PDB file of C-alpha atoms in Angstrom:
ATOM      1  CA  MET A  63     131.909 133.546  68.103  1.00  0.00           C
ATOM      2  CA  SER A  64     130.529 136.660  69.744  1.00  0.00           C
ATOM      3  CA  GLY A  65     131.902 135.849  73.173  1.00  0.00           C
ATOM      4  CA  ASP A  66     128.929 137.618  74.768  1.00  0.00           C
ATOM      5  CA  ASN A  67     125.835 135.726  73.597  1.00  0.00           C
ATOM      6  CA  PRO A  68     123.378 138.145  75.247  1.00  0.00           C
ATOM      7  CA  HIS A  69     120.403 136.067  74.035  1.00  0.00           C
ATOM      8  CA  LEU A  70     121.459 133.250  76.402  1.00  0.00           C
ATOM      9  CA  HIS A  71     121.032 132.805  80.134  1.00  0.00           C
ATOM     10  CA  PRO A  72     124.290 133.737  81.924  1.00  0.00           C
ATOM     11  CA  SER A  73     124.872 130.106  82.869  1.00  0.00           C
ATOM     12  CA  ALA A  74     124.635 129.038  79.214  1.00  0.00           C
ATOM     13  CA  ARG A  75     126.816 131.754  77.668  1.00  0.00           C
ATOM     14  CA  PRO A  76     130.177 130.049  78.263  1.00  0.00           C
ATOM     15  CA  LEU A  77     128.783 126.831  76.745  1.00  0.00           C
ATOM     16  CA  ALA A  78     128.238 128.531  73.392  1.00  0.00           C
ATOM     17  CA  ASP A  79     132.030 128.743  72.951  1.00  0.00           C
ATOM     18  CA  GLN A  80     132.489 124.981  73.274  1.00  0.00           C
ATOM     19  CA  ASP A  81     132.899 122.639  70.312  1.00  0.00           C
ATOM     20  CA  GLN A  82     130.011 121.016  68.433  1.00  0.00           C
ATOM     21  CA  ALA A  83     130.117 117.700  70.310  1.00  0.00           C
ATOM     22  CA  ALA A  84     130.007 119.340  73.742  1.00  0.00           C
ATOM     23  CA  ARG A  85     127.161 121.664  72.771  1.00  0.00           C
ATOM     24  CA  ILE A  86     125.105 118.883  71.198  1.00  0.00           C
ATOM     25  CA  ARG A  87     125.568 116.768  74.322  1.00  0.00           C
ATOM     26  CA  ARG A  88     124.401 119.706  76.421  1.00  0.00           C
ATOM     27  CA  ILE A  89     121.351 120.282  74.234  1.00  0.00           C
ATOM     28  CA  ARG A  90     120.359 116.622  74.502  1.00  0.00           C
ATOM     29  CA  THR A  91     120.779 116.541  78.297  1.00  0.00           C
ATOM     30  CA  GLU A  92     117.478 116.355  80.165  1.00  0.00           C
ATOM     31  CA  ARG A  93     116.774 119.541  82.088  1.00  0.00           C
ATOM     32  CA  TRP A  94     114.095 121.105  84.237  1.00  0.00           C
ATOM     33  CA  ILE A  95     112.255 123.942  82.499  1.00  0.00           C
ATOM     34  CA  GLY A  96     110.153 125.822  84.999  1.00  0.00           C
ATOM     35  CA  TYR A  97     106.710 127.143  84.078  1.00  0.00           C
ATOM     36  CA  ALA A  98     103.717 128.369  86.042  1.00  0.00           C
ATOM     37  CA  ARG A  99     101.559 125.226  85.943  1.00  0.00           C
ATOM     38  CA  ALA A 100     104.486 123.003  86.966  1.00  0.00           C
ATOM     39  CA  GLU A 101     105.330 125.304  89.869  1.00  0.00           C
ATOM     40  CA  ALA A 102     101.690 125.188  90.960  1.00  0.00           C
ATOM     41  CA  ALA A 103     101.807 121.371  90.874  1.00  0.00           C
ATOM     42  CA  LEU A 104     104.977 121.354  92.967  1.00  0.00           C
ATOM     43  CA  THR A 105     103.305 123.658  95.477  1.00  0.00           C
ATOM     44  CA  ALA A 106     100.251 121.384  95.659  1.00  0.00           C
ATOM     45  CA  ILE A 107     102.430 118.321  96.323  1.00  0.00           C
ATOM     46  CA  GLU A 108     104.487 120.222  98.889  1.00  0.00           C
ATOM     47  CA  ASP A 109     101.260 121.074 100.688  1.00  0.00           C
ATOM     48  CA  LEU A 110     100.462 117.363 100.930  1.00  0.00           C
ATOM     49  CA  LEU A 111     103.915 116.590 102.292  1.00  0.00           C
ATOM     50  CA  THR A 112     103.434 118.992 105.195  1.00  0.00           C
ATOM     51  CA  PHE A 113      99.914 117.804 106.015  1.00  0.00           C
ATOM     52  CA  PRO A 114      99.565 116.443 109.572  1.00  0.00           C
ATOM     53  CA  LYS A 115      98.566 112.819 109.968  1.00  0.00           C
ATOM     54  CA  ARG A 116      94.874 112.161 110.259  1.00  0.00           C
ATOM     55  CA  THR A 117      92.439 109.329 109.591  1.00  0.00           C
ATOM     56  CA  ARG A 118      91.552 110.489 106.086  1.00  0.00           C
ATOM     57  CA  MET A 119      94.558 111.930 104.262  1.00  0.00           C
ATOM     58  CA  PRO A 120      94.208 114.091 101.134  1.00  0.00           C
ATOM     59  CA  ASN A 121      95.578 112.762  97.846  1.00  0.00           C
ATOM     60  CA  LEU A 122      96.395 114.235  94.442  1.00  0.00           C
ATOM     61  CA  LEU A 123      96.127 112.929  90.888  1.00  0.00           C
ATOM     62  CA  LEU A 124      98.286 114.627  88.247  1.00  0.00           C
ATOM     63  CA  VAL A 125      96.308 114.216  85.041  1.00  0.00           C
ATOM     64  CA  GLY A 126      97.354 115.066  81.514  1.00  0.00           C
ATOM     65  CA  PRO A 127      98.357 113.702  78.123  1.00  0.00           C
ATOM     66  CA  THR A 128     101.280 111.327  77.772  1.00  0.00           C
ATOM     67  CA  ASN A 129     104.660 113.104  77.680  1.00  0.00           C
ATOM     68  CA  ASN A 130     103.253 116.366  79.033  1.00  0.00           C
ATOM     69  CA  GLY A 131     105.620 116.809  81.984  1.00  0.00           C
ATOM     70  CA  LYS A 132     103.922 114.855  84.791  1.00  0.00           C
ATOM     71  CA  THR A 133     106.794 112.496  85.562  1.00  0.00           C
ATOM     72  CA  MET A 134     109.331 115.330  85.373  1.00  0.00           C
ATOM     73  CA  ILE A 135     107.341 117.226  88.008  1.00  0.00           C
ATOM     74  CA  VAL A 136     107.293 114.348  90.480  1.00  0.00           C
ATOM     75  CA  GLU A 137     110.988 113.607  89.851  1.00  0.00           C
ATOM     76  CA  LYS A 138     111.765 117.244  90.570  1.00  0.00           C
ATOM     77  CA  PHE A 139     109.734 117.080  93.777  1.00  0.00           C
ATOM     78  CA  LYS A 140     111.237 113.759  94.834  1.00  0.00           C
ATOM     79  CA  ARG A 141     114.721 115.294  94.801  1.00  0.00           C
ATOM     80  CA  ALA A 142     113.684 118.310  96.903  1.00  0.00           C
ATOM     81  CA  PRO A 143     113.196 116.795 100.398  1.00  0.00           C
ATOM     82  CA  PRO A 144     116.653 115.609 101.503  1.00  0.00           C
ATOM     83  CA  VAL A 145     117.188 111.875 101.926  1.00  0.00           C
ATOM     84  CA  ILE A 146     119.221 111.137 105.030  1.00  0.00           C
ATOM     85  CA  GLU A 147     121.523 108.201 104.350  1.00  0.00           C
ATOM     86  CA  ALA A 148     121.651 105.339 106.853  1.00  0.00           C
ATOM     87  CA  ALA A 149     125.218 106.203 107.868  1.00  0.00           C
ATOM     88  CA  ASP A 150     124.123 109.709 108.873  1.00  0.00           C
ATOM     89  CA  ALA A 151     120.797 108.834 110.492  1.00  0.00           C
ATOM     90  CA  ASP A 152     120.073 108.164 114.136  1.00  0.00           C
ATOM     91  CA  GLY A 153     119.662 104.421 114.569  1.00  0.00           C
ATOM     92  CA  GLY A 154     121.358 103.660 111.252  1.00  0.00           C
ATOM     93  CA  VAL A 155     118.121 103.737 109.206  1.00  0.00           C
ATOM     94  CA  ALA A 156     117.884 105.960 106.135  1.00  0.00           C
ATOM     95  CA  MET A 157     115.121 108.565 106.124  1.00  0.00           C
ATOM     96  CA  VAL A 158     113.225 108.776 102.822  1.00  0.00           C
ATOM     97  CA  PRO A 159     110.410 111.371 102.927  1.00  0.00           C
ATOM     98  CA  VAL A 160     109.116 110.726  99.383  1.00  0.00           C
ATOM     99  CA  VAL A 161     108.799 107.216  97.958  1.00  0.00           C
ATOM    100  CA  LYS A 162     108.183 107.001  94.216  1.00  0.00           C
ATOM    101  CA  VAL A 163     107.181 103.775  92.480  1.00  0.00           C
ATOM    102  CA  GLN A 164     105.771 102.822  89.101  1.00  0.00           C
ATOM    103  CA  MET A 165     102.559 100.868  88.836  1.00  0.00           C
ATOM    104  CA  PRO A 166     103.722  97.505  87.423  1.00  0.00           C
ATOM    105  CA  ALA A 167     102.820  96.766  83.805  1.00  0.00           C
ATOM    106  CA  GLY A 168     101.230  93.534  84.999  1.00  0.00           C
ATOM    107  CA  PRO A 169      99.291  95.026  87.910  1.00  0.00           C
ATOM    108  CA  ASP A 170      98.916  92.941  91.028  1.00  0.00           C
ATOM    109  CA  GLU A 171      99.446  93.457  94.726  1.00  0.00           C
ATOM    110  CA  SER A 172     102.640  91.389  94.891  1.00  0.00           C
ATOM    111  CA  ARG A 173     104.397  93.424  92.196  1.00  0.00           C
ATOM    112  CA  LEU A 174     103.321  96.713  93.692  1.00  0.00           C
ATOM    113  CA  PHE A 175     104.669  95.816  97.123  1.00  0.00           C
ATOM    114  CA  GLY A 176     107.824  94.566  95.405  1.00  0.00           C
ATOM    115  CA  ALA A 177     108.160  97.937  93.664  1.00  0.00           C
ATOM    116  CA  ILE A 178     107.930  99.721  97.016  1.00  0.00           C
ATOM    117  CA  LEU A 179     110.602  97.469  98.526  1.00  0.00           C
ATOM    118  CA  ASP A 180     112.806  98.037  95.466  1.00  0.00           C
ATOM    119  CA  ALA A 181     112.413 101.803  95.766  1.00  0.00           C
ATOM    120  CA  LEU A 182     113.595 101.616  99.377  1.00  0.00           C
ATOM    121  CA  GLY A 183     116.489  99.268  98.583  1.00  0.00           C
ATOM    122  CA  MET A 184     115.097  96.357 100.564  1.00  0.00           C
ATOM    123  CA  PRO A 185     115.853  92.822  99.362  1.00  0.00           C
ATOM    124  CA  PHE A 186     113.012  90.369  98.932  1.00  0.00           C
ATOM    125  CA  SER A 187     112.241  87.173  97.103  1.00  0.00           C
ATOM    126  CA  PRO A 188     109.787  87.270  94.193  1.00  0.00           C
ATOM    127  CA  ARG A 189     108.414  84.035  95.625  1.00  0.00           C
ATOM    128  CA  ASP A 190     107.474  85.638  98.934  1.00  0.00           C
ATOM    129  CA  ARG A 191     103.773  85.576  99.706  1.00  0.00           C
ATOM    130  CA  ILE A 192     101.833  88.818  99.236  1.00  0.00           C
ATOM    131  CA  ALA A 193     101.284  89.104 102.988  1.00  0.00           C
ATOM    132  CA  VAL A 194     105.037  88.899 103.615  1.00  0.00           C
ATOM    133  CA  LYS A 195     105.788  91.651 101.070  1.00  0.00           C
ATOM    134  CA  GLN A 196     102.923  93.763 102.376  1.00  0.00           C
ATOM    135  CA  ASP A 197     104.139  93.576 105.971  1.00  0.00           C
ATOM    136  CA  ALA A 198     107.731  94.305 104.890  1.00  0.00           C
ATOM    137  CA  ALA A 199     106.742  97.271 102.721  1.00  0.00           C
ATOM    138  CA  VAL A 200     104.612  98.875 105.418  1.00  0.00           C
ATOM    139  CA  ARG A 201     107.244  98.259 108.100  1.00  0.00           C
ATOM    140  CA  VAL A 202     110.065  99.741 106.005  1.00  0.00           C
ATOM    141  CA  MET A 203     108.028 102.776 104.960  1.00  0.00           C
ATOM    142  CA  ARG A 204     107.323 103.513 108.603  1.00  0.00           C
ATOM    143  CA  ALA A 205     110.953 102.961 109.590  1.00  0.00           C
ATOM    144  CA  THR A 206     112.262 105.276 106.864  1.00  0.00           C
ATOM    145  CA  GLY A 207     109.823 108.054 107.751  1.00  0.00           C
ATOM    146  CA  ALA A 208     107.964 107.997 104.435  1.00  0.00           C
ATOM    147  CA  ARG A 209     105.548 110.928 104.335  1.00  0.00           C
ATOM    148  CA  LEU A 210     104.272 110.662 100.771  1.00  0.00           C
ATOM    149  CA  LEU A 211     103.902 107.867  98.195  1.00  0.00           C
ATOM    150  CA  VAL A 212     104.014 108.730  94.476  1.00  0.00           C
ATOM    151  CA  ILE A 213     102.595 106.147  92.050  1.00  0.00           C
ATOM    152  CA  ASP A 214     103.636 106.829  88.465  1.00  0.00           C
ATOM    153  CA  GLU A 215     102.110 105.149  85.409  1.00  0.00           C
ATOM    154  CA  LEU A 216      98.903 104.685  87.367  1.00  0.00           C
ATOM    155  CA  HIS A 217      97.019 103.894  84.180  1.00  0.00           C
ATOM    156  CA  ASN A 218      98.852 100.525  84.087  1.00  0.00           C
ATOM    157  CA  LEU A 219      96.258  99.195  86.507  1.00  0.00           C
ATOM    158  CA  LEU A 220      93.798  99.292  83.590  1.00  0.00           C
ATOM    159  CA  SER A 221      95.726  96.454  81.922  1.00  0.00           C
ATOM    160  CA  GLY A 222      94.513  94.088  84.633  1.00  0.00           C
ATOM    161  CA  THR A 223      91.191  92.333  84.877  1.00  0.00           C
ATOM    162  CA  SER A 224      88.255  94.026  86.572  1.00  0.00           C
ATOM    163  CA  ALA A 225      88.970  92.001  89.698  1.00  0.00           C
ATOM    164  CA  GLN A 226      92.651  93.039  89.681  1.00  0.00           C
ATOM    165  CA  GLN A 227      91.704  96.670  89.200  1.00  0.00           C
ATOM    166  CA  ARG A 228      89.312  96.518  92.142  1.00  0.00           C
ATOM    167  CA  ARG A 229      91.918  94.867  94.386  1.00  0.00           C
ATOM    168  CA  LEU A 230      94.552  97.460  93.506  1.00  0.00           C
ATOM    169  CA  LEU A 231      92.164 100.351  94.061  1.00  0.00           C
ATOM    170  CA  ASN A 232      91.270  98.868  97.435  1.00  0.00           C
ATOM    171  CA  LEU A 233      94.979  98.471  98.159  1.00  0.00           C
ATOM    172  CA  LEU A 234      95.646 102.146  97.442  1.00  0.00           C
ATOM    173  CA  ARG A 235      92.870 103.134  99.808  1.00  0.00           C
ATOM    174  CA  TRP A 236      94.232 100.749 102.454  1.00  0.00           C
ATOM    175  CA  LEU A 237      97.793 102.074 102.131  1.00  0.00           C
ATOM    176  CA  GLY A 238      96.641 105.638 102.662  1.00  0.00           C
ATOM    177  CA  ASN A 239      94.638 104.639 105.719  1.00  0.00           C
ATOM    178  CA  GLU A 240      97.256 102.336 107.216  1.00  0.00           C
ATOM    179  CA  LEU A 241     100.260 104.637 106.817  1.00  0.00           C
ATOM    180  CA  GLN A 242      98.336 107.903 107.165  1.00  0.00           C
ATOM    181  CA  ILE A 243     100.338 109.459 104.329  1.00  0.00           C
ATOM    182  CA  PRO A 244      99.100 111.207 101.179  1.00  0.00           C
ATOM    183  CA  LEU A 245      99.236 109.470  97.808  1.00  0.00           C
ATOM    184  CA  VAL A 246     100.059 111.168  94.508  1.00  0.00           C
ATOM    185  CA  GLY A 247      98.919 109.331  91.394  1.00  0.00           C
ATOM    186  CA  VAL A 248     100.419 110.252  88.052  1.00  0.00           C
ATOM    187  CA  ARG A 249      98.974 109.517  84.649  1.00  0.00           C
ATOM    188  CA  THR A 250      96.499 110.038  81.874  1.00  0.00           C
ATOM    189  CA  ALA A 251      92.748 110.619  81.850  1.00  0.00           C
ATOM    190  CA  GLU A 252      92.194 106.842  81.754  1.00  0.00           C
ATOM    191  CA  ALA A 253      93.615 106.628  85.275  1.00  0.00           C
ATOM    192  CA  LEU A 254      91.228 109.360  86.405  1.00  0.00           C
ATOM    193  CA  ARG A 255      88.316 107.308  85.091  1.00  0.00           C
ATOM    194  CA  ALA A 256      89.615 104.285  87.015  1.00  0.00           C
ATOM    195  CA  ILE A 257      89.811 106.295  90.233  1.00  0.00           C
ATOM    196  CA  ARG A 258      86.309 107.637  89.673  1.00  0.00           C
ATOM    197  CA  SER A 259      84.996 104.072  89.461  1.00  0.00           C
ATOM    198  CA  ASP A 260      85.622 103.866  93.218  1.00  0.00           C
ATOM    199  CA  ASP A 261      83.503 106.405  95.086  1.00  0.00           C
ATOM    200  CA  GLN A 262      85.724 106.497  98.153  1.00  0.00           C
ATOM    201  CA  LEU A 263      88.898 106.988  96.124  1.00  0.00           C
ATOM    202  CA  ALA A 264      87.231 109.572  93.897  1.00  0.00           C
ATOM    203  CA  ASN A 265      86.432 111.629  96.978  1.00  0.00           C
ATOM    204  CA  ARG A 266      90.012 111.414  98.207  1.00  0.00           C
ATOM    205  CA  PHE A 267      91.998 112.114  94.996  1.00  0.00           C
ATOM    206  CA  GLU A 268      91.861 115.739  93.911  1.00  0.00           C
ATOM    207  CA  PRO A 269      92.638 115.995  90.168  1.00  0.00           C
ATOM    208  CA  PHE A 270      95.350 118.443  89.112  1.00  0.00           C
ATOM    209  CA  ALA A 271      95.194 118.948  85.351  1.00  0.00           C
ATOM    210  CA  LEU A 272      98.198 119.434  83.090  1.00  0.00           C
ATOM    211  CA  PRO A 273      96.331 120.095  79.842  1.00  0.00           C
ATOM    212  CA  PRO A 274      97.815 120.352  76.353  1.00  0.00           C
ATOM    213  CA  TRP A 275      99.521 123.655  75.659  1.00  0.00           C
ATOM    214  CA  SER A 276      97.947 126.455  73.658  1.00  0.00           C
ATOM    215  CA  ASP A 277      99.530 129.438  71.934  1.00  0.00           C
ATOM    216  CA  ASP A 278      99.337 131.866  74.832  1.00  0.00           C
ATOM    217  CA  GLU A 279     101.630 133.955  76.992  1.00  0.00           C
ATOM    218  CA  ALA A 280     102.645 130.994  79.169  1.00  0.00           C
ATOM    219  CA  TYR A 281     103.672 129.012  76.085  1.00  0.00           C
ATOM    220  CA  ARG A 282     105.714 131.918  74.717  1.00  0.00           C
ATOM    221  CA  ARG A 283     107.489 132.283  78.066  1.00  0.00           C
ATOM    222  CA  LEU A 284     108.280 128.576  78.014  1.00  0.00           C
ATOM    223  CA  LEU A 285     109.873 128.889  74.565  1.00  0.00           C
ATOM    224  CA  SER A 286     111.889 131.927  75.641  1.00  0.00           C
ATOM    225  CA  THR A 287     113.142 130.050  78.702  1.00  0.00           C
ATOM    226  CA  LEU A 288     114.050 127.029  76.604  1.00  0.00           C
ATOM    227  CA  GLU A 289     115.886 129.120  73.997  1.00  0.00           C
ATOM    228  CA  ALA A 290     117.916 130.857  76.695  1.00  0.00           C
ATOM    229  CA  VAL A 291     119.524 127.595  77.855  1.00  0.00           C
ATOM    230  CA  LEU A 292     120.372 126.173  74.405  1.00  0.00           C
ATOM    231  CA  PRO A 293     124.022 127.011  73.562  1.00  0.00           C
ATOM    232  CA  LEU A 294     123.365 128.350  70.052  1.00  0.00           C
ATOM    233  CA  ARG A 295     125.463 131.304  68.967  1.00  0.00           C
ATOM    234  CA  ARG A 296     122.649 133.245  67.337  1.00  0.00           C
ATOM    235  CA  PRO A 297     119.151 134.065  68.631  1.00  0.00           C
ATOM    236  CA  SER A 298     116.325 132.001  67.141  1.00  0.00           C
ATOM    237  CA  GLY A 299     113.266 133.915  68.302  1.00  0.00           C
ATOM    238  CA  LEU A 300     111.355 130.770  69.261  1.00  0.00           C
ATOM    239  CA  ALA A 301     108.610 132.862  70.857  1.00  0.00           C
ATOM    240  CA  GLU A 302     107.959 134.810  67.649  1.00  0.00           C
ATOM    241  CA  PRO A 303     104.453 134.057  66.306  1.00  0.00           C
ATOM    242  CA  MET A 304     105.380 132.089  63.165  1.00  0.00           C
ATOM    243  CA  LEU A 305     107.999 129.849  64.775  1.00  0.00           C
ATOM    244  CA  ALA A 306     106.038 129.394  68.014  1.00  0.00           C
ATOM    245  CA  GLY A 307     102.923 128.379  66.092  1.00  0.00           C
ATOM    246  CA  LYS A 308     104.831 125.929  63.913  1.00  0.00           C
ATOM    247  CA  ILE A 309     106.420 124.229  66.922  1.00  0.00           C
ATOM    248  CA  LEU A 310     103.103 124.006  68.767  1.00  0.00           C
ATOM    249  CA  SER A 311     101.172 122.528  65.848  1.00  0.00           C
ATOM    250  CA  THR A 312     103.919 119.985  65.126  1.00  0.00           C
ATOM    251  CA  ALA A 313     104.061 118.998  68.813  1.00  0.00           C
ATOM    252  CA  GLU A 314     100.251 118.883  68.988  1.00  0.00           C
ATOM    253  CA  GLY A 315     100.340 120.830  72.241  1.00  0.00           C
ATOM    254  CA  VAL A 316     102.399 118.273  74.201  1.00  0.00           C
ATOM    255  CA  LEU A 317     105.283 119.616  76.289  1.00  0.00           C
ATOM    256  CA  GLY A 318     107.630 116.674  75.773  1.00  0.00           C
ATOM    257  CA  GLU A 319     107.118 116.921  72.021  1.00  0.00           C
ATOM    258  CA  VAL A 320     107.847 120.668  72.084  1.00  0.00           C
ATOM    259  CA  VAL A 321     111.160 119.971  73.826  1.00  0.00           C
ATOM    260  CA  ALA A 322     111.947 117.105  71.422  1.00  0.00           C
ATOM    261  CA  ILE A 323     111.301 119.284  68.362  1.00  0.00           C
ATOM    262  CA  VAL A 324     113.408 122.167  69.663  1.00  0.00           C
ATOM    263  CA  THR A 325     116.191 119.755  70.668  1.00  0.00           C
ATOM    264  CA  ARG A 326     116.355 118.178  67.204  1.00  0.00           C
ATOM    265  CA  ALA A 327     116.238 121.537  65.475  1.00  0.00           C
ATOM    266  CA  ALA A 328     118.961 122.943  67.756  1.00  0.00           C
ATOM    267  CA  VAL A 329     121.264 120.040  66.929  1.00  0.00           C
ATOM    268  CA  LEU A 330     120.610 120.609  63.242  1.00  0.00           C
ATOM    269  CA  ALA A 331     121.328 124.320  63.696  1.00  0.00           C
ATOM    270  CA  ILE A 332     124.752 123.447  65.093  1.00  0.00           C
ATOM    271  CA  THR A 333     125.709 120.784  62.557  1.00  0.00           C
ATOM    272  CA  SER A 334     124.567 122.943  59.633  1.00  0.00           C
ATOM    273  CA  GLY A 335     126.468 125.958  60.886  1.00  0.00           C
ATOM    274  CA  SER A 336     123.397 128.212  60.953  1.00  0.00           C
ATOM    275  CA  GLU A 337     123.520 128.490  64.772  1.00  0.00           C
ATOM    276  CA  ALA A 338     119.830 129.469  64.959  1.00  0.00           C
ATOM    277  CA  ILE A 339     116.547 127.550  64.716  1.00  0.00           C
ATOM    278  CA  SER A 340     114.300 128.517  61.796  1.00  0.00           C
ATOM    279  CA  PRO A 341     111.050 127.096  60.399  1.00  0.00           C
ATOM    280  CA  ARG A 342     113.193 125.290  57.836  1.00  0.00           C
ATOM    281  CA  MET A 343     115.103 123.631  60.671  1.00  0.00           C
ATOM    282  CA  ILE A 344     111.827 122.378  62.146  1.00  0.00           C
ATOM    283  CA  ASP A 345     110.865 120.853  58.801  1.00  0.00           C
ATOM    284  CA  GLY A 346     114.318 119.378  58.303  1.00  0.00           C
ATOM    285  CA  ALA A 347     114.616 117.768  61.721  1.00  0.00           C
ATOM    286  CA  GLY A 348     112.617 114.713  60.627  1.00  0.00           C
ATOM    287  CA  PHE A 349     110.133 114.969  63.480  1.00  0.00           C
ATOM    288  CA  ILE A 350     106.945 112.915  63.123  1.00  0.00           C
ATOM    289  CA  ARG A 351     103.827 114.288  64.780  1.00  0.00           C
ATOM    290  CA  PRO A 352     102.481 112.111  67.642  1.00  0.00           C
ATOM    291  CA  SER A 353      99.193 111.429  65.821  1.00  0.00           C
ATOM    292  CA  GLU A 354     101.058 110.265  62.706  1.00  0.00           C
ATOM    293  CA  ARG A 355     103.410 107.796  64.343  1.00  0.00           C
ATOM    294  CA  ARG A 356     100.886 104.973  64.397  1.00  0.00           C
ATOM    295  CA  ARG A 357     100.384 105.371  60.659  1.00  0.00           C
ATOM    296  CA  VAL A 358     104.046 105.207  59.651  1.00  0.00           C
ATOM    297  CA  ALA A 359     104.571 102.366  57.150  1.00  0.00           C
ATOM    298  CA  ILE A 360     106.888  99.587  58.274  1.00  0.00           C
TER     299      ILE A 360
END
């Protein structure tokens, strides 16, 4: 052990002296990796949060491939505005500036209102009528000072019938109007097409693209940042052209896949004793490209 580990971020250097199990656990722990496009998305959402109430509120749609960092961005943002617990709040009611829900897999109004009540910790009966859940959800969001509603997995609405899709799109428009708060939708291009099927919603949701990654300066910076927080005892040079290109092509440009590949290879680097990621480690990590997973024989 070098004891210095100058290739690592100062916060990660002491971790490199820990045993294998502790370092592997650290490598596998989910972490926020900042990069320019994510910071721009956070800034765009923050701008919505500070927008004054008006009849027609602006909305945002984070659009990009599956596993490309959209949910991580909204989770990061959700944790930023402080939640004031009921015990510390005037009147004994918790203050929750950002409410995040997931569009139910079986999309209907009742489940969506139930998801909102769940997110705010409010009990309800699944057998309650839609109107009862709707009134409760709106009342609680007002009482808790909700200033922004995030709807993840928005593409799930496409699993419903055309009539269900239309009702849910109308519901989103109604929620924005009734509460006078911005909405942030999160999902793939299919969700963007669904929004564009409603002219009024299309005019209100501004798309914010998180496209697949390419081999450019931003991608190399991302790899350098990622390498600096992995407690390996030798430098890997992830941003070097050959290794960076191999990771990108294997991940098919998807951020979550890049992180998964590097994570697997880093674990292998520890267990093998090499302490650095190499192209051979990428090949030996057993990673299956996203486009090949559907073709794997069972």
